[in-house]
Coordinates of C-alpha atoms in Angstrom, one line a residue:
Chain A
M35 CA 114.2 115.9 76.4
A36 CA 111.0 113.9 76.8
G37 CA 108.5 114.5 74.1
Y38 CA 105.0 116.0 73.9
W39 CA 102.0 114.0 72.8
E40 CA 99.7 117.0 72.1
K41 CA 101.9 120.0 72.2
K42 CA 99.1 122.3 71.1
Y43 CA 97.3 121.7 74.4
E44 CA 100.3 120.9 76.7
C45 CA 102.1 124.1 75.8
A46 CA 99.1 126.4 75.1
P47 CA 99.4 130.1 76.2
L48 CA 97.3 130.8 79.3
H49 CA 94.7 132.9 77.5
E50 CA 94.1 130.2 74.9
M51 CA 93.7 127.6 77.6
K52 CA 91.2 129.8 79.5
A53 CA 89.2 130.4 76.4
L54 CA 89.1 126.7 75.6
Q55 CA 88.1 125.8 79.2
S56 CA 85.4 128.4 79.2
F57 CA 83.9 127.1 75.9
R58 CA 84.0 123.5 77.0
L59 CA 82.7 124.3 80.5
S60 CA 79.6 126.2 79.3
Q61 CA 78.8 123.4 76.9
T62 CA 79.2 120.7 79.5
V63 CA 77.1 122.6 82.0
R64 CA 74.3 123.0 79.5
R65 CA 74.5 119.3 78.6
V66 CA 74.4 118.0 82.2
Y67 CA 71.6 120.4 83.0
E68 CA 69.5 118.9 80.2
N69 CA 70.4 115.3 80.6
V70 CA 71.1 114.6 84.3
P71 CA 68.2 115.2 86.7
H72 CA 70.6 115.3 89.7
Y73 CA 72.6 118.3 88.3
R74 CA 69.4 120.1 87.2
K75 CA 68.0 119.8 90.7
R76 CA 71.2 121.0 92.3
M77 CA 71.6 123.9 90.0
D78 CA 67.9 124.9 90.4
E79 CA 68.3 124.8 94.2
A80 CA 71.4 127.0 93.9
G81 CA 69.5 129.3 91.5
V82 CA 72.1 128.8 88.7
K83 CA 71.0 128.5 85.1
P84 CA 73.3 127.1 82.4
E85 CA 73.4 130.5 80.7
D86 CA 75.0 131.9 83.9
I87 CA 78.1 129.9 83.2
T88 CA 79.9 131.4 80.3
S89 CA 83.5 131.4 81.5
V90 CA 85.8 129.6 83.9
K91 CA 85.4 132.6 86.2
D92 CA 81.8 131.5 86.7
L93 CA 82.8 128.0 87.9
Y94 CA 82.4 129.0 91.6
K95 CA 78.7 129.5 91.1
L96 CA 78.1 125.8 90.5
P97 CA 77.3 123.5 93.4
F98 CA 79.8 120.9 94.5
T99 CA 79.4 117.2 93.7
Y100 CA 80.3 114.8 96.6
K101 CA 81.2 111.2 96.7
Q102 CA 77.9 110.6 98.5
D103 CA 76.1 111.9 95.4
L104 CA 77.7 109.1 93.4
R105 CA 76.5 106.6 95.9
D106 CA 73.0 108.1 96.0
T107 CA 72.7 107.8 92.3
Y108 CA 74.3 104.4 92.0
P109 CA 74.8 102.9 89.5
Y110 CA 74.0 105.1 86.5
G111 CA 72.2 108.2 87.9
L112 CA 74.9 110.6 87.0
F113 CA 75.5 109.3 83.4
A114 CA 74.9 112.1 80.9
V115 CA 74.4 109.8 77.8
G116 CA 72.2 106.8 77.1
M117 CA 73.7 103.4 77.8
D118 CA 73.8 102.7 74.0
K119 CA 76.7 105.3 73.9
V120 CA 78.6 103.8 76.8
V121 CA 81.3 101.4 75.7
R122 CA 83.0 100.7 79.1
L123 CA 82.3 100.7 82.8
H124 CA 84.9 100.8 85.6
A125 CA 84.2 100.8 89.4
S126 CA 86.0 101.8 92.5
S127 CA 85.3 100.7 96.1
G128 CA 83.2 103.0 98.3
T129 CA 82.1 103.0 101.9
T130 CA 79.6 100.5 103.3
G131 CA 80.5 98.1 100.6
K132 CA 78.8 100.1 97.9
Q133 CA 81.0 100.7 95.0
I134 CA 80.9 103.6 92.5
V135 CA 80.4 103.0 88.8
V136 CA 81.9 105.2 86.1
G137 CA 81.2 105.0 82.4
Y138 CA 83.0 106.0 79.2
T139 CA 81.8 106.7 75.7
E140 CA 84.1 105.8 72.8
N141 CA 85.3 109.5 72.8
D142 CA 85.9 109.4 76.6
I143 CA 88.2 106.4 76.0
T144 CA 90.1 108.4 73.4
V145 CA 90.4 111.4 75.8
W146 CA 91.7 108.9 78.5
K147 CA 94.2 107.4 76.1
D148 CA 95.5 110.8 75.2
C149 CA 95.9 111.8 78.8
C150 CA 97.9 108.6 79.6
A151 CA 99.9 108.9 76.4
R152 CA 100.9 112.5 77.5
A153 CA 102.1 111.1 80.8
L154 CA 104.1 108.4 79.1
A155 CA 105.6 110.7 76.5
A156 CA 106.5 113.2 79.3
A157 CA 108.4 110.3 81.1
G158 CA 110.4 109.7 77.9
C159 CA 108.5 106.8 76.5
T160 CA 108.3 106.3 72.7
N161 CA 106.9 103.7 70.3
E162 CA 110.2 101.9 70.6
D163 CA 109.6 101.1 74.3
F164 CA 108.2 98.0 75.9
M165 CA 105.6 98.8 78.6
H166 CA 105.3 96.3 81.4
V167 CA 101.9 97.0 83.1
S168 CA 101.9 95.7 86.7
Y169 CA 98.7 97.5 87.7
G170 CA 95.6 95.3 88.2
Y171 CA 93.4 94.8 85.2
G172 CA 89.7 94.7 85.7
L173 CA 87.3 97.2 87.3
F174 CA 90.2 99.1 88.7
T175 CA 91.1 101.9 86.2
G176 CA 94.9 101.5 86.6
G177 CA 95.6 98.5 84.4
L178 CA 93.4 99.2 81.4
G179 CA 93.9 102.9 81.5
M180 CA 97.7 102.7 81.2
H181 CA 97.4 99.8 78.8
Y182 CA 95.4 101.8 76.3
G183 CA 97.5 104.9 76.8
A184 CA 100.7 102.9 76.1
E185 CA 99.2 101.3 73.0
H186 CA 98.0 104.7 71.8
L187 CA 101.6 105.9 72.0
G188 CA 102.6 102.9 70.0
M189 CA 104.5 101.1 72.8
T190 CA 104.8 97.3 72.9
V191 CA 102.5 96.6 75.8
I192 CA 103.0 93.6 78.1
P193 CA 99.7 93.2 80.2
V194 CA 101.2 91.4 83.2
S195 CA 98.7 92.6 85.8
V196 CA 99.4 91.9 89.5
G197 CA 100.9 89.0 91.4
N198 CA 103.6 86.4 90.9
T199 CA 106.6 88.7 91.4
K200 CA 109.3 86.2 90.4
R201 CA 107.5 85.6 87.1
Q202 CA 107.2 89.3 86.6
I203 CA 110.9 89.7 86.9
T204 CA 111.6 86.9 84.5
I205 CA 109.3 88.7 82.0
I206 CA 111.1 92.0 82.5
Q207 CA 114.3 90.2 81.8
D208 CA 113.2 88.0 78.9
F209 CA 110.8 90.4 77.1
G210 CA 113.2 93.3 77.5
S211 CA 110.7 95.7 79.3
T212 CA 112.0 99.2 79.2
A213 CA 109.2 100.9 81.0
I214 CA 106.9 99.9 83.8
C215 CA 103.6 101.0 85.4
A216 CA 103.1 99.9 89.0
T217 CA 102.3 101.2 92.5
P218 CA 105.5 102.6 94.1
S219 CA 105.3 100.0 96.9
Y220 CA 105.1 97.2 94.4
M221 CA 108.0 98.6 92.4
L222 CA 110.1 98.5 95.6
H223 CA 108.9 94.9 96.2
L224 CA 110.0 94.0 92.7
A225 CA 113.4 95.6 93.4
E226 CA 113.9 93.5 96.5
T227 CA 112.8 90.3 94.9
M228 CA 115.3 91.0 92.2
E229 CA 118.0 91.2 94.8
E230 CA 116.9 88.0 96.3
M231 CA 117.0 86.3 92.9
G232 CA 120.5 87.6 92.4
I233 CA 119.5 89.9 89.5
S234 CA 121.1 93.3 89.4
K235 CA 119.8 96.5 87.8
D236 CA 122.3 95.9 85.0
D237 CA 120.7 92.7 84.0
I238 CA 117.4 94.4 83.1
K239 CA 116.6 97.1 80.5
L240 CA 114.0 99.1 82.6
K241 CA 114.8 102.8 82.3
V242 CA 111.6 104.5 83.4
G243 CA 108.7 103.8 85.8
I244 CA 105.3 105.6 85.8
L245 CA 104.2 105.0 89.4
G246 CA 101.0 105.9 91.1
A247 CA 97.7 104.9 92.6
E248 CA 99.0 105.5 96.2
P249 CA 100.7 108.3 98.0
W250 CA 104.5 108.0 98.1
T251 CA 107.4 110.1 99.4
E252 CA 110.4 111.7 97.8
E253 CA 112.5 109.2 99.9
M254 CA 110.7 106.3 98.3
R255 CA 111.4 107.7 94.9
Q256 CA 115.1 108.0 95.6
Q257 CA 115.1 104.4 96.9
I258 CA 113.3 103.1 93.8
Q259 CA 115.7 105.0 91.5
E260 CA 118.8 103.7 93.3
K261 CA 117.7 100.1 93.5
T262 CA 116.4 99.7 90.0
G263 CA 118.2 102.3 88.0
I264 CA 115.0 103.7 86.6
K265 CA 113.7 107.2 86.6
A266 CA 110.5 107.1 88.6
Y267 CA 107.6 109.5 87.7
D268 CA 104.5 110.1 89.6
I269 CA 101.1 110.0 88.0
Y270 CA 97.8 111.0 89.5
G271 CA 94.2 110.1 88.8
L272 CA 91.0 108.9 90.2
S273 CA 88.3 106.7 88.7
E274 CA 85.6 109.3 89.3
I275 CA 87.4 111.8 87.0
I276 CA 88.8 109.4 84.5
G277 CA 91.4 107.1 86.0
P278 CA 95.2 107.5 85.7
G279 CA 96.3 110.4 83.6
V280 CA 94.5 113.3 85.3
A281 CA 97.9 114.7 86.1
F282 CA 101.5 113.6 85.4
E283 CA 105.1 114.5 86.1
C284 CA 107.5 115.8 83.6
S285 CA 111.3 115.6 83.5
E286 CA 111.5 118.2 86.2
Q287 CA 109.9 115.9 88.8
T288 CA 108.6 118.8 90.8
G289 CA 104.8 118.4 90.8
M290 CA 102.3 117.0 88.2
H291 CA 100.9 118.9 85.2
I292 CA 97.2 118.7 85.2
N293 CA 95.5 117.9 81.8
E294 CA 93.4 121.1 82.4
D295 CA 92.0 121.2 78.9
H296 CA 90.0 118.2 80.1
F297 CA 89.8 118.7 83.9
I298 CA 89.6 122.1 85.5
P299 CA 91.2 122.1 88.9
E300 CA 90.3 124.3 91.9
I301 CA 91.7 124.4 95.4
I302 CA 89.1 125.1 98.0
D303 CA 88.9 125.4 101.8
P304 CA 87.3 122.0 102.7
D305 CA 85.4 123.6 105.6
T306 CA 83.9 126.7 103.9
G307 CA 84.0 125.7 100.2
E308 CA 85.8 129.0 99.4
V309 CA 88.1 128.9 96.4
L310 CA 91.7 129.4 97.4
P311 CA 94.4 131.1 95.3
D312 CA 97.4 129.3 93.7
G313 CA 100.1 128.3 96.1
V314 CA 97.7 127.7 99.0
Q315 CA 97.0 124.2 100.1
G316 CA 93.5 122.9 100.2
E317 CA 91.1 120.3 98.9
L318 CA 91.4 119.5 95.2
V319 CA 88.2 119.9 93.2
F320 CA 87.8 118.8 89.5
T321 CA 85.3 119.6 86.8
C322 CA 85.3 117.4 83.7
I323 CA 84.8 119.5 80.6
T324 CA 85.2 116.9 77.8
K325 CA 83.8 113.7 79.3
E326 CA 80.5 112.6 77.7
A327 CA 79.3 109.7 79.8
F328 CA 80.3 110.7 83.3
P329 CA 81.1 114.4 83.5
L330 CA 81.5 115.4 87.2
I331 CA 81.0 119.0 88.1
R332 CA 83.1 120.5 90.9
Y333 CA 83.9 117.1 92.3
R334 CA 85.3 117.1 95.8
T335 CA 88.2 114.7 95.6
R336 CA 89.1 115.0 99.3
D337 CA 92.7 115.0 98.2
I338 CA 94.8 117.8 99.7
A339 CA 97.0 119.6 97.2
M340 CA 98.3 122.9 96.0
L341 CA 98.3 124.4 92.5
K342 CA 101.3 126.2 90.9
R343 CA 101.3 128.0 87.6
E344 CA 104.8 128.9 86.7
K345 CA 107.1 128.4 83.8
C346 CA 108.3 124.8 83.7
S347 CA 111.6 123.8 82.2
C348 CA 109.8 121.1 80.2
G349 CA 108.0 123.8 78.2
R350 CA 104.5 122.8 79.3
T351 CA 102.2 125.5 80.4
L352 CA 99.7 123.1 82.1
V353 CA 99.2 124.1 85.7
K354 CA 101.0 121.9 88.2
M355 CA 99.6 120.2 91.3
M356 CA 101.9 119.5 94.2
K357 CA 101.7 116.0 95.6
P358 CA 98.6 115.2 97.6
A359 CA 99.7 115.5 101.3
G360 CA 96.8 113.6 102.6
R361 CA 93.1 112.9 102.3
S362 CA 90.5 115.2 103.9
D363 CA 88.5 112.2 105.1
D364 CA 89.3 108.7 106.3
M365 CA 89.9 106.9 103.1
L366 CA 93.0 104.8 103.0
I367 CA 95.0 103.6 100.0
I368 CA 96.4 100.2 100.7
R369 CA 98.4 98.5 97.9
G370 CA 96.7 100.9 95.4
V371 CA 93.2 100.0 96.6
N372 CA 90.8 102.4 98.2
V373 CA 89.8 101.2 101.6
F374 CA 87.2 102.8 103.9
P375 CA 87.2 101.8 107.6
S376 CA 83.4 101.7 107.5
Q377 CA 83.5 98.9 104.9
V378 CA 85.1 96.7 107.6
E379 CA 82.3 97.7 110.0
S380 CA 79.6 96.7 107.6
V381 CA 81.2 93.3 107.0
L382 CA 81.4 92.7 110.7
L383 CA 77.8 93.7 111.2
Q384 CA 76.6 91.5 108.3
L385 CA 78.4 88.4 109.7
G386 CA 76.1 88.7 112.7
N387 CA 77.9 87.0 115.5
T388 CA 80.9 89.3 115.4
S389 CA 81.3 92.5 117.4
P390 CA 81.3 95.8 115.4
Y391 CA 84.3 97.1 117.3
Y392 CA 87.4 97.1 115.2
Q393 CA 90.6 98.9 114.5
L394 CA 92.8 98.9 111.3
I395 CA 96.5 98.8 111.6
V396 CA 98.2 99.7 108.3
D397 CA 101.9 99.3 108.0
R398 CA 104.6 98.8 105.4
V399 CA 106.6 95.6 105.7
N400 CA 109.3 94.9 103.1
N401 CA 107.9 97.8 101.1
T402 CA 104.5 96.2 100.8
D403 CA 101.5 97.7 102.6
T404 CA 100.0 95.4 105.2
L405 CA 96.6 95.6 106.8
E406 CA 95.7 94.1 110.2
I407 CA 92.2 94.3 111.4
Q408 CA 91.7 94.0 115.2
V409 CA 88.3 92.8 116.1
E410 CA 86.9 92.4 119.6
I411 CA 85.8 88.8 120.2
S412 CA 82.1 88.3 121.0
P413 CA 80.7 85.6 123.3
E414 CA 79.1 84.0 120.3
M415 CA 82.4 83.6 118.6
F416 CA 84.3 82.3 121.5
S417 CA 84.8 78.5 122.1
D418 CA 87.0 76.3 124.2
T419 CA 88.8 75.0 121.1
V420 CA 91.3 76.9 119.1
K421 CA 90.1 75.2 115.9
S422 CA 86.6 76.6 116.2
I423 CA 87.8 80.2 116.8
E424 CA 90.3 80.0 114.0
T425 CA 87.5 78.9 111.6
Q426 CA 85.5 82.0 112.6
E427 CA 88.6 84.2 112.1
K428 CA 88.8 82.7 108.6
V429 CA 85.2 83.6 107.9
I430 CA 85.9 87.2 108.8
K431 CA 89.1 87.3 106.8
D432 CA 87.4 85.9 103.7
A433 CA 84.4 88.3 104.0
V434 CA 86.7 91.3 104.5
E435 CA 88.9 90.4 101.6
S436 CA 86.0 89.9 99.2
T437 CA 84.6 93.3 100.2
L438 CA 87.9 95.3 100.3
G439 CA 89.6 93.5 97.4
I440 CA 92.8 93.2 99.4
A441 CA 94.2 90.7 101.9
A442 CA 94.1 91.4 105.6
T443 CA 95.1 89.6 108.7
I444 CA 92.5 89.3 111.5
K445 CA 93.5 89.7 115.1
L446 CA 91.0 88.9 117.8
V447 CA 91.3 91.1 120.9
E448 CA 89.5 91.2 124.2
P449 CA 86.2 92.9 124.6
K450 CA 86.1 96.6 125.5
T451 CA 89.8 97.1 124.7
L452 CA 89.2 99.0 121.5
Q453 CA 88.1 102.6 121.5
R454 CA 84.4 103.2 121.5
F455 CA 82.4 105.4 119.2
E456 CA 81.9 108.2 121.7
G457 CA 84.0 111.1 120.7
K458 CA 86.4 110.7 117.8
A459 CA 87.3 107.0 117.7
V460 CA 90.7 106.2 116.2
R461 CA 89.8 103.4 113.9
V462 CA 92.9 103.6 111.9
I463 CA 96.5 103.5 112.9
D464 CA 98.6 104.2 109.8
K465 CA 102.2 103.4 110.7
R466 CA 103.3 104.2 107.2
K467 CA 103.1 107.9 108.0
K468 CA 106.2 109.6 109.1
Chain B
M178 CA 79.3 62.1 135.0
F179 CA 80.4 65.4 133.6
V180 CA 82.4 68.3 135.0
K181 CA 81.9 72.0 134.0
Q182 CA 85.0 73.5 132.6
I183 CA 85.3 77.3 132.2
S184 CA 87.2 78.6 129.2
I185 CA 88.5 82.2 129.1
F186 CA 89.7 84.2 126.1
V187 CA 93.1 85.7 126.9
E188 CA 94.8 88.0 124.5
N189 CA 98.6 87.6 124.1
K190 CA 99.8 90.6 126.0
P191 CA 101.9 91.1 129.1
G192 CA 99.9 91.0 132.4
R193 CA 96.7 89.5 130.9
L194 CA 97.0 86.1 132.5
M195 CA 97.9 87.8 135.8
S196 CA 94.8 90.0 135.8
V197 CA 92.5 87.2 134.9
T198 CA 93.8 84.9 137.6
K199 CA 93.7 87.9 140.0
V200 CA 90.0 88.2 139.4
L201 CA 89.6 84.6 140.5
K202 CA 91.8 85.1 143.5
E203 CA 89.7 88.1 144.6
G204 CA 86.6 86.0 144.4
N205 CA 88.3 83.4 146.5
I206 CA 88.0 80.8 143.7
D207 CA 90.2 77.7 144.0
I208 CA 91.5 76.5 140.7
K209 CA 91.6 72.7 140.8
A210 CA 93.0 72.1 137.3
L211 CA 94.1 74.4 134.4
S212 CA 95.6 74.4 131.0
I213 CA 96.3 77.0 128.3
A214 CA 95.9 76.6 124.6
D215 CA 98.1 79.1 122.8
T216 CA 98.1 80.6 119.3
K217 CA 100.1 83.4 117.9
D218 CA 97.6 86.1 119.0
F219 CA 95.5 84.7 121.8
G220 CA 95.3 81.9 124.3
I221 CA 92.4 80.0 125.9
L222 CA 92.7 79.5 129.6
R223 CA 90.7 76.4 130.6
I224 CA 90.0 75.9 134.3
I225 CA 88.1 73.6 136.7
V226 CA 87.2 75.4 139.9
N227 CA 85.5 74.8 143.2
D228 CA 82.5 77.1 142.5
T229 CA 81.7 77.4 138.8
Q230 CA 78.6 79.7 139.1
K231 CA 80.5 82.2 141.2
A232 CA 83.6 82.1 139.0
L233 CA 81.4 82.7 135.9
E234 CA 79.7 85.7 137.5
I235 CA 82.9 87.4 138.6
L236 CA 84.6 86.7 135.3
K237 CA 81.7 88.2 133.2
K238 CA 81.7 91.2 135.6
A239 CA 85.3 91.7 134.8
D240 CA 84.5 91.8 131.0
C241 CA 86.1 88.5 130.3
T242 CA 84.9 86.4 127.4
V243 CA 84.0 83.0 128.8
T244 CA 82.2 79.8 127.9
T245 CA 81.5 76.6 129.7
T246 CA 82.0 73.0 128.4
D247 CA 81.2 69.6 129.8
V248 CA 84.3 67.6 130.3
I249 CA 85.1 64.2 131.9
A250 CA 87.5 63.9 134.8
A251 CA 88.9 60.4 134.5
G252 CA 91.2 58.9 137.1
V253 CA 94.0 56.7 135.8
E254 CA 96.3 54.4 137.5
D255 CA 99.3 56.4 138.7
K256 CA 101.8 54.0 137.1
P257 CA 103.7 53.7 133.8
G258 CA 101.2 53.1 131.0
G259 CA 98.2 54.6 132.9
V260 CA 97.5 57.2 130.3
A261 CA 98.3 54.9 127.4
D262 CA 95.8 52.3 128.6
M263 CA 93.1 55.0 128.7
M264 CA 94.0 56.3 125.2
Q265 CA 93.9 52.8 123.8
A266 CA 90.4 52.3 125.2
L267 CA 89.2 55.6 123.7
Y268 CA 90.8 54.8 120.3
E269 CA 89.3 51.4 120.2
N270 CA 85.9 53.0 120.6
Q271 CA 86.6 55.7 117.9
I272 CA 86.7 58.5 120.5
S273 CA 89.1 61.4 119.7
V274 CA 90.8 63.6 122.2
E275 CA 90.4 67.3 121.5
Y276 CA 92.8 68.3 124.2
M277 CA 93.8 67.1 127.7
Y278 CA 95.7 68.3 130.7
A279 CA 96.6 67.0 134.1
F280 CA 94.7 67.7 137.4
A281 CA 96.7 69.3 140.1
K282 CA 97.6 66.5 142.4
K283 CA 98.0 66.8 146.1
I284 CA 101.7 66.0 146.5
E285 CA 101.9 67.6 149.9
E286 CA 99.1 68.7 152.2
K287 CA 97.6 72.0 151.0
K288 CA 99.9 72.3 148.0
A289 CA 99.2 71.8 144.3
F290 CA 102.0 71.8 141.8
A291 CA 102.0 73.2 138.3
I292 CA 104.5 72.7 135.5
L293 CA 105.7 76.1 134.2
R294 CA 107.4 76.6 130.8
L295 CA 109.2 79.9 131.1
D296 CA 111.4 82.0 128.8
N297 CA 114.1 82.7 131.5
N298 CA 114.5 79.7 133.7
E299 CA 117.6 81.0 135.5
K300 CA 115.9 84.1 136.5
A301 CA 112.6 82.3 137.4
L302 CA 114.4 80.0 139.8
K303 CA 115.7 82.9 141.8
V304 CA 112.3 84.8 141.7
L305 CA 110.3 81.8 142.8
A306 CA 112.8 81.0 145.5
D307 CA 112.8 84.6 146.7
N308 CA 109.0 84.3 147.0
G309 CA 109.2 81.2 149.2
I310 CA 107.7 79.0 146.5
K311 CA 108.8 75.4 146.8
L312 CA 110.3 73.9 143.6
L313 CA 110.5 70.2 142.8
S314 CA 113.8 68.9 141.4
A315 CA 113.9 66.3 138.7
E316 CA 114.8 63.8 141.4
D317 CA 111.8 64.8 143.5
I318 CA 109.5 64.0 140.5
T319 CA 111.0 60.6 139.9
T320 CA 110.5 59.7 143.6
L321 CA 106.9 60.9 143.8

């Protein structure tokens, strides 16, 4: 049976958890009201005072925070401490090329490490394991988040980051990796490259994978488990809340336990904002109640999920969220990276001589997500030589890649063949969806 | 002495070449020479026509992406080495060729011949014959 990292919280009786949440929530609300002009303004507008929030039952009184608020206050407008207390920044991509910056105090990093360590312990990892981290390191929270969590648990961490798949497999073999963090699609790609290299699952010591940062299906889990012999666990998180470790799967593999002593979840109707009961699907909303630097209040994740509070065979009492079934807006996750169609639009507009009509075709080839961007050719781009057109295609490709952070292929199409903005334009064709 | 060439962007999808050339047909445009540059996703149809202004107008009206380029129409001796001699002259003068293609030659009165590269030659032979299109044999070519 996989172990606990902080049993006191992971297995707390419901009334104790609610009391803890209520205490932490009221303190957080008081703090953001005093330190963050944005929250004070919003609460004043809604006629809510910090003293009105004394229990989790009062949560619904608070105004929502939207992704747009993060953009409007970019970069540090929602920080609740002085920058002298901030020890780390991370960023995630946003629409129109503007990213979102999140910050952490030393204590926030400790909270994050604990959250990730809980996930790893729940997956059966101990200080005797070797953790191969295949998530990207850098502004993306995946790599460093899991790295710190694994070290915190006492694992031997191998910070491989992304790329060079054959070398990754050699490292898994030679270093004796027993656990791995990766996106599910990359895990499958690793499995297939192993096959090509003639390496079987018996030649490696991997026994567990903590996979996340993109939606995946139960079928994909089965495939990964069969091909690699590992047990594959889902992990959920988003940079705005903390990064990986907001919720994690236990040995039961039937939904993810939310670290609700740090992040209070709610499910709401995305159209009306009304709070929905457990067991009903809706938009997932989080309130951070321990974060110091960047405590979001009722943050609309745009992830669709369902909450379930029932006795779990693992012994944890933490509420479970059922896998996000989709996003409530148009954000795509491609190879673990957030992509908004409007980012492509802004790149095309910035380049000047390209047309702003485009369509994204997302697919999964050999278990790796692919992105093709179809762009209508403009008279300015066109030439009688192939060379000149291909040079311009390359300019678009480079600009798109540097904005999105992932590779894309560019396909030029004839004018007026892509759907126009009138009505609801289909800008994205996601062939990965069943 | 320059000649205006029209280039047309043609996406690689079935029927596209047909619809572009149909636009020219409906405008009663006579194609005097043509070539296609092909890439994985698109092609460039380059043509010399009898009425460039009119051709441009109707192509733009049909939402085609077009551009014009000055090219040179050079006549070479119709004998072995005719092209080689011209290439040698250009090379010796440091002139590079971007691309080239042949003019449709009047082999018979009121007929111009094009070389077609097709993916199903057997079937094409039948289809072309059924449509009364005269085909030249390898022997015909050698005896031109």
